[in-house]
Amino acid sequence: MGRKIDKRAVVVDGREMIAVSPADFERLDASRRQVGARAARAMRLHQQLRDAEDRLAHIRAIVTANRPADCVCDRVAAVLGGGDSTAQDSDPAQPAENRRRIRNRRRS
């Protein structure tokens, strides 16, 4: 942990503000940038998780729409390979309810 920031209350043009030293301001600014970078990484991970959930839902739909004797390897491999999202949405074997749910999840 860093040292405590020394702050002073000041009034500028009738507005109360907090004054900090230039060194303390630089520390605060560096912390703000670090938090911003971590938030961006968290958002990226969250999106990757949502994409993985979409792929898993699509694979479940493929597997449940076929008989046990049918080979779904090529279709599952296409989903795992991150195939074209329009092809995933238009898959006739995928129930319409799942396609709607996937589309709605991508919009949010």
XYZ file of N, CA and C in Angstrom:
324
model
N 0.834 -1.178 0.000
C 0.000 0.000 0.000
C 0.879 1.241 0.000
N 0.382 2.257 -0.672
C 1.107 3.514 -0.714
C 0.830 4.340 0.536
N 1.506 5.442 0.577
C 1.298 6.305 1.743
C -0.037 7.037 1.599
N -0.496 7.578 2.708
C -1.767 8.291 2.728
C -1.652 9.580 1.915
N -2.720 9.923 1.214
C -2.743 11.133 0.395
C -3.119 12.314 1.286
N -2.263 13.344 1.238
C -2.556 14.574 1.978
C -3.476 15.433 1.126
N -4.588 15.831 1.695
C -5.549 16.636 0.944
C -5.935 17.860 1.760
N -6.314 18.892 1.035
C -6.745 20.132 1.690
C -8.020 20.615 1.006
N -8.958 21.063 1.813
C -10.182 21.648 1.259
C -9.869 23.093 0.881
N -10.251 23.474 -0.337
C -10.056 24.850 -0.804
C -11.343 25.309 -1.462
N -11.504 26.639 -1.563
C -12.672 27.204 -2.224
C -12.169 27.959 -3.441
N -12.682 27.591 -4.615
C -12.309 28.244 -5.868
C -13.587 28.720 -6.535
N -13.684 30.022 -6.779
C -14.874 30.618 -7.393
C -16.151 30.219 -6.652
N -16.077 30.147 -5.349
C -17.249 29.835 -4.547
C -17.575 28.345 -4.474
N -16.761 27.503 -5.096
C -16.988 26.046 -5.068
C -15.931 25.372 -4.221
N -16.361 24.488 -3.331
C -15.408 23.785 -2.487
C -14.777 22.648 -3.295
N -13.464 22.547 -3.227
C -12.715 21.510 -3.942
C -11.665 20.929 -3.019
N -11.070 19.840 -3.452
C -10.000 19.195 -2.702
C -8.707 19.388 -3.492
N -7.677 19.881 -2.810
C -6.367 20.083 -3.429
C -5.432 18.972 -2.966
N -4.682 18.410 -3.909
C -3.671 17.399 -3.592
C -2.369 17.815 -4.263
N -1.276 17.275 -3.770
C 0.020 17.602 -4.360
C 0.116 16.965 -5.749
N 0.988 17.487 -6.611
C 1.157 16.890 -7.947
C 1.548 15.409 -7.885
N 2.390 15.038 -6.931
C 2.800 13.629 -6.812
C 1.604 12.753 -6.434
N 0.780 13.226 -5.504
C -0.411 12.462 -5.117
C -1.399 12.372 -6.277
N -1.523 13.461 -7.027
C -2.413 13.436 -8.193
C -1.933 12.402 -9.202
N -0.632 12.329 -9.441
C -0.083 11.340 -10.373
C -0.377 9.922 -9.891
N -0.257 9.689 -8.588
C -0.577 8.365 -8.044
C -2.054 8.033 -8.252
N -2.920 9.003 -7.985
C -4.356 8.781 -8.190
C -4.668 8.517 -9.653
N -4.021 9.276 -10.535
C -4.252 9.095 -11.969
C -3.765 7.723 -12.438
N -2.611 7.285 -11.950
C -2.098 5.955 -12.303
C -3.056 4.870 -11.807
N -3.591 5.049 -10.604
C -4.553 4.071 -10.067
C -5.812 4.031 -10.920
N -6.265 5.197 -11.353
C -7.457 5.258 -12.204
C -7.227 4.491 -13.511
N -6.040 4.664 -14.109
C -5.741 3.945 -15.352
C -5.687 2.439 -15.124
N -5.098 2.011 -13.998
C -5.019 0.583 -13.698
C -6.406 -0.014 -13.511
N -7.264 0.692 -12.807
C -8.639 0.209 -12.605
C -9.361 0.118 -13.950
N -9.157 1.114 -14.804
C -9.774 1.089 -16.131
C -9.309 -0.094 -16.959
N -8.014 -0.397 -16.903
C -7.475 -1.541 -17.653
C -8.037 -2.852 -17.111
N -8.128 -2.956 -15.797
C -8.681 -4.186 -15.203
C -10.159 -4.339 -15.551
N -10.880 -3.243 -15.567
C -12.301 -3.314 -15.933
C -12.454 -3.749 -17.383
N -11.581 -3.258 -18.260
C -11.640 -3.666 -19.669
C -11.343 -5.156 -19.810
N -10.357 -5.652 -19.068
C -10.056 -7.090 -19.113
C -11.231 -7.908 -18.593
N -11.861 -7.436 -17.522
C -13.015 -8.152 -16.958
C -14.162 -8.183 -17.967
N -14.401 -7.077 -18.658
C -15.462 -7.049 -19.671
C -15.151 -8.009 -20.809
N -13.883 -8.051 -21.223
C -13.493 -8.966 -22.293
C -13.692 -10.420 -21.866
N -13.301 -10.751 -20.628
C -13.514 -12.106 -20.119
C -14.996 -12.435 -20.017
N -15.793 -11.467 -19.600
C -17.236 -11.671 -19.510
C -17.818 -11.977 -20.893
N -17.382 -11.245 -21.912
C -17.867 -11.494 -23.273
C -17.433 -12.868 -23.765
N -16.192 -13.267 -23.457
C -15.726 -14.593 -23.853
C -16.555 -15.677 -23.173
N -16.914 -15.463 -21.928
C -17.752 -16.421 -21.214
C -19.125 -16.520 -21.865
N -19.715 -15.378 -22.222
C -21.021 -15.394 -22.886
C -20.935 -16.108 -24.237
N -19.844 -15.883 -24.971
C -19.668 -16.573 -26.250
C -19.571 -18.084 -26.040
N -18.842 -18.497 -25.008
C -18.720 -19.924 -24.704
C -20.077 -20.515 -24.316
N -20.857 -19.766 -23.548
C -22.195 -20.240 -23.180
C -23.076 -20.384 -24.419
N -22.965 -19.451 -25.357
C -23.736 -19.541 -26.603
C -23.340 -20.782 -27.398
N -22.033 -21.023 -27.477
C -21.574 -22.221 -28.204
C -22.070 -23.486 -27.533
N -22.012 -23.527 -26.209
C -22.484 -24.704 -25.488
C -23.978 -24.919 -25.708
N -24.759 -23.853 -25.690
C -26.193 -23.983 -25.944
C -26.436 -24.511 -27.356
N -25.644 -24.030 -28.312
C -25.791 -24.491 -29.697
C -25.426 -25.977 -29.804
N -24.354 -26.389 -29.140
C -23.949 -27.806 -29.162
C -25.022 -28.671 -28.515
N -25.574 -28.208 -27.397
C -26.654 -28.973 -26.752
C -27.833 -29.139 -27.702
N -28.174 -28.076 -28.419
C -29.293 -28.158 -29.360
C -28.998 -29.144 -30.479
N -27.769 -29.151 -30.975
C -27.385 -30.085 -32.040
C -27.486 -31.516 -31.536
N -26.946 -31.764 -30.360
C -26.927 -33.122 -29.822
C -28.337 -33.609 -29.520
N -29.181 -32.764 -28.934
C -30.527 -33.203 -28.577
C -31.432 -33.326 -29.796
N -31.120 -32.638 -30.886
C -31.956 -32.699 -32.080
C -31.666 -33.928 -32.937
N -30.648 -34.694 -32.608
C -30.269 -35.855 -33.414
C -30.445 -37.137 -32.614
N -30.626 -38.218 -33.373
C -30.723 -39.532 -32.745
C -29.331 -39.952 -32.283
N -29.248 -40.852 -31.303
C -27.938 -41.288 -30.794
C -27.041 -41.873 -31.882
N -27.613 -42.480 -32.921
C -26.804 -43.100 -33.968
C -26.255 -42.082 -34.969
N -26.816 -40.869 -34.993
C -26.352 -39.850 -35.939
C -25.004 -39.278 -35.494
N -24.156 -39.018 -36.473
C -22.866 -38.387 -36.180
C -23.029 -36.873 -36.321
N -22.766 -36.180 -35.253
C -22.880 -34.721 -35.261
C -21.504 -34.066 -35.146
N -20.473 -34.848 -35.368
C -19.106 -34.363 -35.156
C -18.795 -33.117 -35.980
N -19.151 -33.129 -37.267
C -18.828 -31.983 -38.129
C -19.553 -30.726 -37.658
N -20.817 -30.869 -37.286
C -21.585 -29.696 -36.853
C -21.061 -29.153 -35.537
N -20.713 -30.053 -34.593
C -20.164 -29.615 -33.314
C -18.801 -28.970 -33.523
N -17.973 -29.545 -34.402
C -16.653 -28.966 -34.686
C -16.796 -27.567 -35.280
N -17.811 -27.360 -36.116
C -18.029 -26.028 -36.692
C -18.381 -25.020 -35.603
N -19.179 -25.441 -34.626
C -19.543 -24.547 -33.531
C -18.321 -24.257 -32.666
N -17.533 -25.276 -32.358
C -16.354 -25.088 -31.522
C -15.297 -24.248 -32.219
N -15.273 -24.318 -33.547
C -14.302 -23.539 -34.307
C -14.689 -22.083 -34.412
N -15.816 -21.690 -33.827
C -16.250 -20.294 -33.879
C -16.779 -19.948 -35.244
N -17.519 -20.880 -35.832
C -18.068 -20.677 -37.167
C -18.897 -19.420 -37.284
N -19.361 -19.141 -38.473
C -20.142 -17.938 -38.782
C -21.396 -17.892 -37.931
N -21.619 -16.774 -37.230
C -22.765 -16.664 -36.325
C -24.084 -16.700 -37.079
N -24.111 -16.243 -38.330
C -25.367 -16.299 -39.073
C -25.701 -17.735 -39.419
N -24.692 -18.555 -39.649
C -24.951 -19.967 -39.915
C -25.478 -20.648 -38.661
N -24.968 -20.268 -37.498
C -25.447 -20.851 -36.246
C -26.891 -20.461 -36.008
N -27.220 -19.202 -36.285
C -28.576 -18.737 -36.032
C -29.583 -19.362 -36.987
N -29.156 -19.748 -38.178
C -30.096 -20.260 -39.166
C -30.116 -21.780 -39.220
N -29.463 -22.459 -38.318
C -29.425 -23.913 -38.303
C -30.840 -24.452 -38.100
N -31.383 -25.168 -39.085
C -32.760 -25.652 -38.947
C -32.924 -26.694 -37.850
N -31.847 -27.378 -37.471
C -31.954 -28.397 -36.431
C -32.007 -27.780 -35.042
N -31.643 -26.508 -34.943
C -31.673 -25.844 -33.648
C -33.079 -25.305 -33.405
N -33.678 -25.625 -32.276
C -35.038 -25.144 -32.010
C -35.103 -23.620 -32.061
N -36.235 -23.118 -32.559
C -36.411 -21.675 -32.718
C -36.262 -20.958 -31.381
N -36.710 -21.578 -30.310
C -36.595 -20.960 -28.986
C -35.127 -20.714 -28.631
N -34.237 -21.677 -28.901
C -32.815 -21.511 -28.619
C -32.209 -20.432 -29.504
N -32.604 -20.383 -30.785
C -32.063 -19.352 -31.686
C -32.445 -17.966 -31.191
N -33.696 -17.793 -30.746
C -34.135 -16.493 -30.220
C -33.354 -16.117 -28.969
N -33.171 -17.082 -28.078
C -32.455 -16.823 -26.836
C -31.013 -16.410 -27.128
N -30.367 -17.083 -28.049
C -28.983 -16.756 -28.409
C -28.921 -15.368 -29.018
N -29.834 -15.051 -29.938
C -29.838 -13.723 -30.550
C -30.051 -12.641 -29.513
N -31.006 -12.848 -28.594
C -31.282 -11.858 -27.555
C -30.093 -11.675 -26.624
N -29.392 -12.751 -26.300
C -28.239 -12.671 -25.415
C -27.126 -11.880 -26.083
N -26.949 -12.035 -27.385
C -25.898 -11.287 -28.093
C -26.206 -9.802 -28.107
N -27.470 -9.425 -28.150
C -27.842 -8.019 -28.185
C -27.587 -7.329 -26.862
N -27.690 -8.062 -25.759
C -27.543 -7.426 -24.448
C -26.106 -7.329 -24.020
